[in-house]
Amino acid sequence: MNNKVVAALPLLLALAPSLAMAESASDNYHTYCIQCHGMRGDGMGVNIRDMSVQPRDHTDAKAMGGRSDDEIFKVIKEGGLSISKSVLMPPWGSTFTDNEIHDLVKYLRTLCKCKHGG
Amino acid sequence: MNTRLFLSILFGMTCLLSPQAYAGEDGLSILTSRCATCHNLKGPAPTSLKALWQRKGPDLFYAGNKYRHDWLVTWLQKPVRIRPAGMFYRDHIKPGPKHDVVDESTLKPHLRLNKADAMAVADALMTLKAHSNLVASEKLTPAPSPIGEMMFDKIYGCMACHQIEPGFGGMSGPEAYTAGKRLQAPFMLSYIKNPQAWDPKIWMPNKHVPADNIQQLVNYLIDLSKEDFSDEQ
């Protein structure tokens, strides 16, 4: 084993848990998102009764098609305020890795059956 | 053999066979025998969703840094639900006519202890002190919190998941209106600052609340818990 590989081992070992623990977008969605966005992704989650702003309906192709993938990534990672939307959408950047958020963006596109602008 | 002699022998044999029944059961023994099925007493917290989904009750391996002893003694004798949608809300919801609702049929009552056992268990729980490093530097400065409620409800949106009075607020997190009498202040300060440090996969996000505002939130929660909600429960 050459010296560079040996030197990198501690870093690789440190990264291993996070790499191993990457969760699927569907599992993440059905653990974290459905509390507000609903079991069916329609914005009708168990938490919404007393909310002042209703969560986004992820099955709404028109509304979801109006957001770019970058905007959706940003709002998941940094929260609603980052795109001038509700504070009730929290920042999930300490919960998901960037890769998991990218996967969630793709997953949301399957829920809305839509693309940005179309 | 007369009746008196028979009863004396029976009593003696019973004591020999089951000494704890008369000495009062040790708190750690109760935890191990009756609580460990649903509660993690040794750690660590789940680090995968699969492990998270299997959790049946709150982790207790840091209970001594989390709960107030007096609350534990009272609650263990008369347990009432703290999380409106159970430990993991997804296991206890169903589609409703307007929005998802709690499926009450899936929620089970917590076991109830007598006073002696409740005190023994509370004492034992206070010895479970994992994550002391997370609370070591946390100190609440008690002060009025005039905008604490606004922070909780509007600025940070905590009410989306937590109830601020019985029947008002979100369902997926533990009720907020009892947090102040249930939880130690340093724990609340630390948990709001970084929930994932305590519970890496928990569905409470880190909202990056500045330290001064966390002080306001915790002072608000403590004041809130002093209100009498008995008429609303």
GROMACS .gro file of C-alpha atoms in nm:
model
  351
    1MET     CA    1   0.000   0.000   0.000
    2ASN     CA    2   0.156   0.331  -0.095
    3ASN     CA    3   0.203   0.616   0.149
    4LYS     CA    4  -0.071   0.836  -0.002
    5VAL     CA    5  -0.333   0.569   0.049
    6VAL     CA    6  -0.217   0.512   0.406
    7ALA     CA    7  -0.231   0.887   0.473
    8ALA     CA    8  -0.586   0.906   0.339
    9LEU     CA    9  -0.715   0.617   0.546
   10PRO     CA   10  -0.818   0.823   0.852
   11LEU     CA   11  -1.015   1.058   0.629
   12LEU     CA   12  -1.181   0.769   0.447
   13LEU     CA   13  -1.268   0.603   0.775
   14ALA     CA   14  -1.413   0.930   0.906
   15LEU     CA   15  -1.627   0.966   0.596
   16ALA     CA   16  -1.735   0.604   0.589
   17PRO     CA   17  -2.031   0.634   0.831
   18SER     CA   18  -2.189   0.923   0.646
   19LEU     CA   19  -2.139   0.749   0.314
   20ALA     CA   20  -2.281   0.427   0.450
   21MET     CA   21  -2.578   0.602   0.607
   22ALA     CA   22  -2.701   0.785   0.297
   23GLU     CA   23  -3.076   0.730   0.293
   24SER     CA   24  -3.303   0.697  -0.007
   25ALA     CA   25  -3.510   0.998  -0.107
   26SER     CA   26  -3.832   0.806  -0.054
   27ASP     CA   27  -3.729   0.705   0.299
   28ASN     CA   28  -3.622   1.059   0.383
   29TYR     CA   29  -3.944   1.202   0.241
   30HIS     CA   30  -4.159   0.958   0.436
   31THR     CA   31  -3.970   1.026   0.758
   32TYR     CA   32  -3.923   1.403   0.756
   33CYS     CA   33  -4.145   1.565   0.494
   34ILE     CA   34  -4.481   1.398   0.533
   35GLN     CA   35  -4.537   1.543   0.881
   36CYS     CA   36  -4.635   1.864   0.701
   37HIS     CA   37  -4.658   1.775   0.332
   38GLY     CA   38  -4.878   1.472   0.395
   39MET     CA   39  -4.873   1.099   0.344
   40ARG     CA   40  -4.979   1.159  -0.016
   41GLY     CA   41  -4.751   1.459  -0.070
   42ASP     CA   42  -5.052   1.683  -0.122
   43GLY     CA   43  -4.969   1.935   0.152
   44MET     CA   44  -5.224   1.785   0.391
   45GLY     CA   45  -4.997   1.659   0.667
   46VAL     CA   46  -5.090   1.579   1.024
   47ASN     CA   47  -4.939   1.908   1.144
   48ILE     CA   48  -5.128   2.151   0.925
   49ARG     CA   49  -5.452   2.216   1.114
   50ASP     CA   50  -5.328   2.523   1.301
   51MET     CA   51  -5.073   2.646   1.049
   52SER     CA   52  -5.104   2.998   0.914
   53VAL     CA   53  -4.961   2.892   0.576
   54GLN     CA   54  -5.042   2.561   0.411
   55PRO     CA   55  -4.744   2.350   0.303
   56ARG     CA   56  -4.672   2.310  -0.068
   57ASP     CA   57  -4.874   2.045  -0.250
   58HIS     CA   58  -4.597   1.840  -0.409
   59THR     CA   59  -4.843   1.682  -0.650
   60ASP     CA   60  -4.935   2.022  -0.795
   61ALA     CA   61  -4.756   2.018  -1.129
   62LYS     CA   62  -4.826   2.384  -1.202
   63ALA     CA   63  -4.687   2.518  -0.874
   64MET     CA   64  -4.395   2.277  -0.863
   65GLY     CA   65  -4.317   2.338  -1.228
   66GLY     CA   66  -4.274   2.704  -1.141
   67ARG     CA   67  -3.970   2.627  -0.928
   68SER     CA   68  -3.629   2.535  -1.064
   69ASP     CA   69  -3.435   2.242  -0.924
   70ASP     CA   70  -3.188   2.490  -0.774
   71GLU     CA   71  -3.470   2.673  -0.594
   72ILE     CA   72  -3.610   2.349  -0.457
   73PHE     CA   73  -3.262   2.243  -0.343
   74LYS     CA   74  -3.217   2.579  -0.173
   75VAL     CA   75  -3.551   2.576   0.006
   76ILE     CA   76  -3.490   2.225   0.140
   77LYS     CA   77  -3.139   2.305   0.257
   78GLU     CA   78  -3.189   2.659   0.384
   79GLY     CA   79  -3.561   2.683   0.454
   80GLY     CA   80  -3.855   2.884   0.325
   81LEU     CA   81  -3.710   3.224   0.408
   82SER     CA   82  -3.421   3.164   0.169
   83ILE     CA   83  -3.661   3.198  -0.124
   84SER     CA   84  -3.891   3.448   0.046
   85LYS     CA   85  -4.145   3.186   0.146
   86SER     CA   86  -4.280   3.074   0.483
   87VAL     CA   87  -4.064   3.026   0.791
   88LEU     CA   88  -4.272   2.717   0.858
   89MET     CA   89  -4.058   2.538   0.599
   90PRO     CA   90  -3.743   2.482   0.808
   91PRO     CA   91  -3.385   2.442   0.687
   92TRP     CA   92  -3.292   2.075   0.658
   93GLY     CA   93  -2.923   2.128   0.587
   94SER     CA   94  -2.822   1.975   0.920
   95THR     CA   95  -3.035   1.668   0.857
   96PHE     CA   96  -2.964   1.581   0.494
   97THR     CA   97  -2.640   1.572   0.299
   98ASP     CA   98  -2.628   1.771  -0.024
   99ASN     CA   99  -2.650   1.446  -0.217
  100GLU     CA  100  -2.962   1.346  -0.025
  101ILE     CA  101  -3.117   1.684  -0.104
  102HIS     CA  102  -3.038   1.643  -0.475
  103ASP     CA  103  -3.208   1.303  -0.456
  104LEU     CA  104  -3.509   1.463  -0.284
  105VAL     CA  105  -3.537   1.719  -0.564
  106LYS     CA  106  -3.551   1.432  -0.815
  107TYR     CA  107  -3.806   1.254  -0.596
  108LEU     CA  108  -4.026   1.564  -0.583
  109ARG     CA  109  -4.021   1.576  -0.964
  110THR     CA  110  -4.168   1.226  -0.963
  111LEU     CA  111  -4.444   1.335  -0.724
  112CYS     CA  112  -4.546   1.634  -0.934
  113LYS     CA  113  -4.476   1.454  -1.262
  114CYS     CA  114  -4.332   1.782  -1.378
  115LYS     CA  115  -4.017   1.969  -1.477
  116HIS     CA  116  -3.925   2.331  -1.425
  117GLY     CA  117  -4.117   2.538  -1.675
  118GLY     CA  118  -4.322   2.252  -1.802
  119MET     CA  119  -4.992  -2.775   6.176
  120ASN     CA  120  -5.188  -2.484   6.308
  121THR     CA  121  -5.282  -2.191   6.088
  122ARG     CA  122  -5.043  -1.945   6.253
  123LEU     CA  123  -4.741  -2.171   6.207
  124PHE     CA  124  -4.838  -2.241   5.843
  125LEU     CA  125  -4.862  -1.871   5.762
  126SER     CA  126  -4.526  -1.802   5.926
  127ILE     CA  127  -4.356  -2.072   5.720
  128LEU     CA  128  -4.528  -1.951   5.403
  129PHE     CA  129  -4.416  -1.592   5.467
  130GLY     CA  130  -4.059  -1.703   5.532
  131MET     CA  131  -4.043  -1.910   5.216
  132THR     CA  132  -4.186  -1.627   5.008
  133CYS     CA  133  -3.926  -1.386   5.140
  134LEU     CA  134  -3.648  -1.631   5.063
  135LEU     CA  135  -3.772  -1.690   4.711
  136SER     CA  136  -3.844  -1.326   4.630
  137PRO     CA  137  -3.653  -1.091   4.858
  138GLN     CA  138  -3.702  -0.789   4.627
  139ALA     CA  139  -4.077  -0.812   4.659
  140TYR     CA  140  -4.041  -0.704   5.016
  141ALA     CA  141  -3.737  -0.480   4.996
  142GLY     CA  142  -3.877  -0.271   4.709
  143GLU     CA  143  -3.747  -0.329   4.358
  144ASP     CA  144  -3.427  -0.156   4.259
  145GLY     CA  145  -3.479   0.121   4.001
  146LEU     CA  146  -3.219  -0.005   3.758
  147SER     CA  147  -3.370  -0.353   3.781
  148ILE     CA  148  -3.712  -0.214   3.693
  149LEU     CA  149  -3.565  -0.021   3.402
  150THR     CA  150  -3.391  -0.331   3.273
  151SER     CA  151  -3.680  -0.569   3.320
  152ARG     CA  152  -3.977  -0.350   3.233
  153CYS     CA  153  -3.858  -0.052   3.028
  154ALA     CA  154  -3.574  -0.172   2.807
  155THR     CA  155  -3.807  -0.330   2.552
  156CYS     CA  156  -3.921   0.013   2.437
  157HIS     CA  157  -3.647   0.245   2.565
  158ASN     CA  158  -3.277   0.252   2.481
  159LEU     CA  159  -3.092   0.260   2.813
  160LYS     CA  160  -2.738   0.229   2.683
  161GLY     CA  161  -2.714   0.430   2.360
  162PRO     CA  162  -2.624   0.525   2.102
  163ALA     CA  163  -2.922   0.696   1.938
  164PRO     CA  164  -3.029   0.568   1.595
  165THR     CA  165  -2.791   0.660   1.316
  166SER     CA  166  -3.002   0.518   1.035
  167LEU     CA  167  -3.366   0.557   0.941
  168LYS     CA  168  -3.419   0.184   0.980
  169ALA     CA  169  -3.306   0.207   1.342
  170LEU     CA  170  -3.509   0.525   1.394
  171TRP     CA  171  -3.826   0.356   1.273
  172GLN     CA  172  -3.778   0.071   1.522
  173ARG     CA  173  -3.762   0.302   1.824
  174LYS     CA  174  -4.069   0.254   2.042
  175GLY     CA  175  -4.006   0.511   2.314
  176PRO     CA  176  -3.774   0.800   2.391
  177ASP     CA  177  -3.409   0.711   2.442
  178LEU     CA  178  -3.329   0.711   2.811
  179PHE     CA  179  -2.953   0.672   2.812
  180TYR     CA  180  -2.919   1.047   2.873
  181ALA     CA  181  -3.231   1.078   3.091
  182GLY     CA  182  -3.028   1.221   3.379
  183ASN     CA  183  -2.931   1.514   3.162
  184LYS     CA  184  -3.278   1.554   3.012
  185TYR     CA  185  -3.564   1.511   3.256
  186ARG     CA  186  -3.653   1.681   3.583
  187HIS     CA  187  -3.660   1.431   3.868
  188ASP     CA  188  -3.979   1.569   4.024
  189TRP     CA  189  -4.162   1.546   3.693
  190LEU     CA  190  -4.048   1.186   3.641
  191VAL     CA  191  -4.178   1.079   3.982
  192THR     CA  192  -4.518   1.233   3.913
  193TRP     CA  193  -4.550   1.124   3.551
  194LEU     CA  194  -4.446   0.764   3.608
  195GLN     CA  195  -4.734   0.726   3.853
  196LYS     CA  196  -4.984   0.888   3.619
  197PRO     CA  197  -4.847   0.871   3.266
  198VAL     CA  198  -5.022   1.077   3.001
  199ARG     CA  199  -4.932   1.110   2.635
  200ILE     CA  200  -4.670   1.374   2.561
  201ARG     CA  201  -4.643   1.315   2.187
  202PRO     CA  202  -4.990   1.354   2.032
  203ALA     CA  203  -4.897   1.126   1.742
  204GLY     CA  204  -4.686   0.879   1.938
  205MET     CA  205  -4.313   0.821   1.939
  206PHE     CA  206  -4.276   0.813   1.561
  207TYR     CA  207  -4.567   1.001   1.415
  208ARG     CA  208  -4.562   0.811   1.084
  209ASP     CA  209  -4.665   0.491   1.262
  210HIS     CA  210  -4.974   0.659   1.404
  211ILE     CA  211  -5.130   0.867   1.126
  212LYS     CA  212  -5.384   0.796   0.856
  213PRO     CA  213  -5.545   1.000   0.580
  214GLY     CA  214  -5.840   1.204   0.707
  215PRO     CA  215  -6.124   1.387   0.532
  216LYS     CA  216  -5.928   1.715   0.511
  217HIS     CA  217  -5.575   1.623   0.612
  218ASP     CA  218  -5.381   1.341   0.776
  219VAL     CA  219  -5.498   1.268   1.129
  220VAL     CA  220  -5.372   1.073   1.428
  221ASP     CA  221  -5.494   0.713   1.433
  222GLU     CA  222  -5.575   0.685   1.802
  223SER     CA  223  -5.636   0.311   1.773
  224THR     CA  224  -5.263   0.257   1.723
  225LEU     CA  225  -5.154   0.440   2.039
  226LYS     CA  226  -5.094   0.240   2.354
  227PRO     CA  227  -5.090   0.365   2.713
  228HIS     CA  228  -4.761   0.378   2.903
  229LEU     CA  229  -4.724   0.144   3.199
  230ARG     CA  230  -4.799   0.297   3.537
  231LEU     CA  231  -4.578   0.257   3.845
  232ASN     CA  232  -4.660   0.279   4.213
  233LYS     CA  233  -4.502   0.558   4.414
  234ALA     CA  234  -4.209   0.355   4.548
  235ASP     CA  235  -4.120   0.217   4.206
  236ALA     CA  236  -4.165   0.558   4.041
  237MET     CA  237  -3.921   0.712   4.287
  238ALA     CA  238  -3.675   0.426   4.242
  239VAL     CA  239  -3.694   0.451   3.862
  240ALA     CA  240  -3.662   0.829   3.867
  241ASP     CA  241  -3.352   0.797   4.086
  242ALA     CA  242  -3.209   0.539   3.850
  243LEU     CA  243  -3.286   0.750   3.542
  244MET     CA  244  -3.099   1.043   3.690
  245THR     CA  245  -2.783   0.831   3.689
  246LEU     CA  246  -2.799   0.786   3.310
  247LYS     CA  247  -2.586   1.079   3.205
  248ALA     CA  248  -2.463   1.034   2.850
  249HIS     CA  249  -2.389   1.354   2.658
  250SER     CA  250  -2.292   1.551   2.970
  251ASN     CA  251  -2.049   1.737   2.745
  252LEU     CA  252  -2.345   1.885   2.555
  253VAL     CA  253  -2.497   2.046   2.863
  254ALA     CA  254  -2.181   2.130   3.058
  255SER     CA  255  -2.159   2.484   2.926
  256GLU     CA  256  -2.533   2.550   2.895
  257LYS     CA  257  -2.676   2.789   3.151
  258LEU     CA  258  -3.012   2.959   3.146
  259THR     CA  259  -3.039   3.315   3.264
  260PRO     CA  260  -3.396   3.336   3.396
  261ALA     CA  261  -3.564   3.644   3.257
  262PRO     CA  262  -3.900   3.756   3.125
  263SER     CA  263  -3.944   3.658   2.763
  264PRO     CA  264  -4.189   3.907   2.615
  265ILE     CA  265  -4.129   3.794   2.258
  266GLY     CA  266  -4.065   3.428   2.334
  267GLU     CA  267  -4.409   3.323   2.217
  268MET     CA  268  -4.374   3.522   1.895
  269MET     CA  269  -4.038   3.356   1.836
  270PHE     CA  270  -4.181   3.011   1.901
  271ASP     CA  271  -4.489   3.058   1.687
  272LYS     CA  272  -4.395   3.302   1.413
  273ILE     CA  273  -4.022   3.361   1.384
  274TYR     CA  274  -3.901   3.003   1.413
  275GLY     CA  275  -4.226   2.825   1.340
  276CYS     CA  276  -4.179   2.569   1.620
  277MET     CA  277  -4.556   2.554   1.663
  278ALA     CA  278  -4.578   2.375   1.329
  279CYS     CA  279  -4.480   2.054   1.508
  280HIS     CA  280  -4.535   2.130   1.878
  281GLN     CA  281  -4.854   2.212   2.067
  282ILE     CA  282  -4.844   2.530   2.275
  283GLU     CA  283  -5.165   2.438   2.455
  284PRO     CA  284  -5.373   2.123   2.459
  285GLY     CA  285  -5.518   2.072   2.111
  286PHE     CA  286  -5.344   2.367   1.948
  287GLY     CA  287  -5.030   2.329   1.737
  288GLY     CA  288  -4.852   2.052   1.554
  289MET     CA  289  -4.876   1.683   1.628
  290SER     CA  290  -4.545   1.526   1.524
  291GLY     CA  291  -4.335   1.661   1.811
  292PRO     CA  292  -4.375   1.643   2.187
  293GLU     CA  293  -4.608   1.900   2.341
  294ALA     CA  294  -4.431   2.227   2.419
  295TYR     CA  295  -4.660   2.346   2.696
  296THR     CA  296  -4.523   2.092   2.945
  297ALA     CA  297  -4.159   2.108   2.831
  298GLY     CA  298  -4.063   2.358   3.100
  299LYS     CA  299  -4.164   2.134   3.387
  300ARG     CA  300  -4.057   1.814   3.214
  301LEU     CA  301  -3.709   1.904   3.094
  302GLN     CA  302  -3.394   2.050   3.245
  303ALA     CA  303  -3.312   2.398   3.116
  304PRO     CA  304  -2.957   2.313   2.998
  305PHE     CA  305  -3.101   2.024   2.796
  306MET     CA  306  -3.354   2.250   2.626
  307LEU     CA  307  -3.083   2.505   2.546
  308SER     CA  308  -2.858   2.239   2.399
  309TYR     CA  309  -3.129   2.049   2.212
  310ILE     CA  310  -3.267   2.357   2.040
  311LYS     CA  311  -2.913   2.457   1.947
  312ASN     CA  312  -2.838   2.124   1.784
  313PRO     CA  313  -3.101   1.847   1.795
  314GLN     CA  314  -2.884   1.618   1.585
  315ALA     CA  315  -2.607   1.621   1.847
  316TRP     CA  316  -2.848   1.432   2.073
  317ASP     CA  317  -3.042   1.237   1.815
  318PRO     CA  318  -2.880   1.232   1.469
  319LYS     CA  319  -3.187   1.117   1.276
  320ILE     CA  320  -3.460   1.307   1.462
  321TRP     CA  321  -3.720   1.486   1.250
  322MET     CA  322  -3.666   1.815   1.433
  323PRO     CA  323  -3.450   2.040   1.212
  324ASN     CA  324  -3.167   2.259   1.333
  325LYS     CA  325  -3.299   2.611   1.279
  326HIS     CA  326  -2.967   2.771   1.372
  327VAL     CA  327  -3.123   2.983   1.643
  328PRO     CA  328  -2.880   3.238   1.791
  329ALA     CA  329  -2.788   3.178   2.156
  330ASP     CA  330  -2.971   3.486   2.285
  331ASN     CA  331  -3.290   3.375   2.113
  332ILE     CA  332  -3.257   3.022   2.251
  333GLN     CA  333  -3.250   3.180   2.596
  334GLN     CA  334  -3.574   3.361   2.509
  335LEU     CA  335  -3.735   3.041   2.381
  336VAL     CA  336  -3.644   2.839   2.691
  337ASN     CA  337  -3.759   3.112   2.927
  338TYR     CA  338  -4.085   3.119   2.733
  339LEU     CA  339  -4.126   2.741   2.760
  340ILE     CA  340  -4.066   2.752   3.134
  341ASP     CA  341  -4.322   3.033   3.177
  342LEU     CA  342  -4.567   2.849   2.951
  343SER     CA  343  -4.543   2.533   3.161
  344LYS     CA  344  -4.658   2.727   3.468
  345GLU     CA  345  -4.995   2.802   3.311
  346ASP     CA  346  -5.290   2.592   3.419
  347PHE     CA  347  -5.419   2.394   3.122
  348SER     CA  348  -5.626   2.152   3.328
  349ASP     CA  349  -5.956   2.288   3.190
  350GLU     CA  350  -5.839   2.231   2.835
  351GLN     CA  351  -5.726   1.870   2.873
   0.00000   0.00000   0.00000
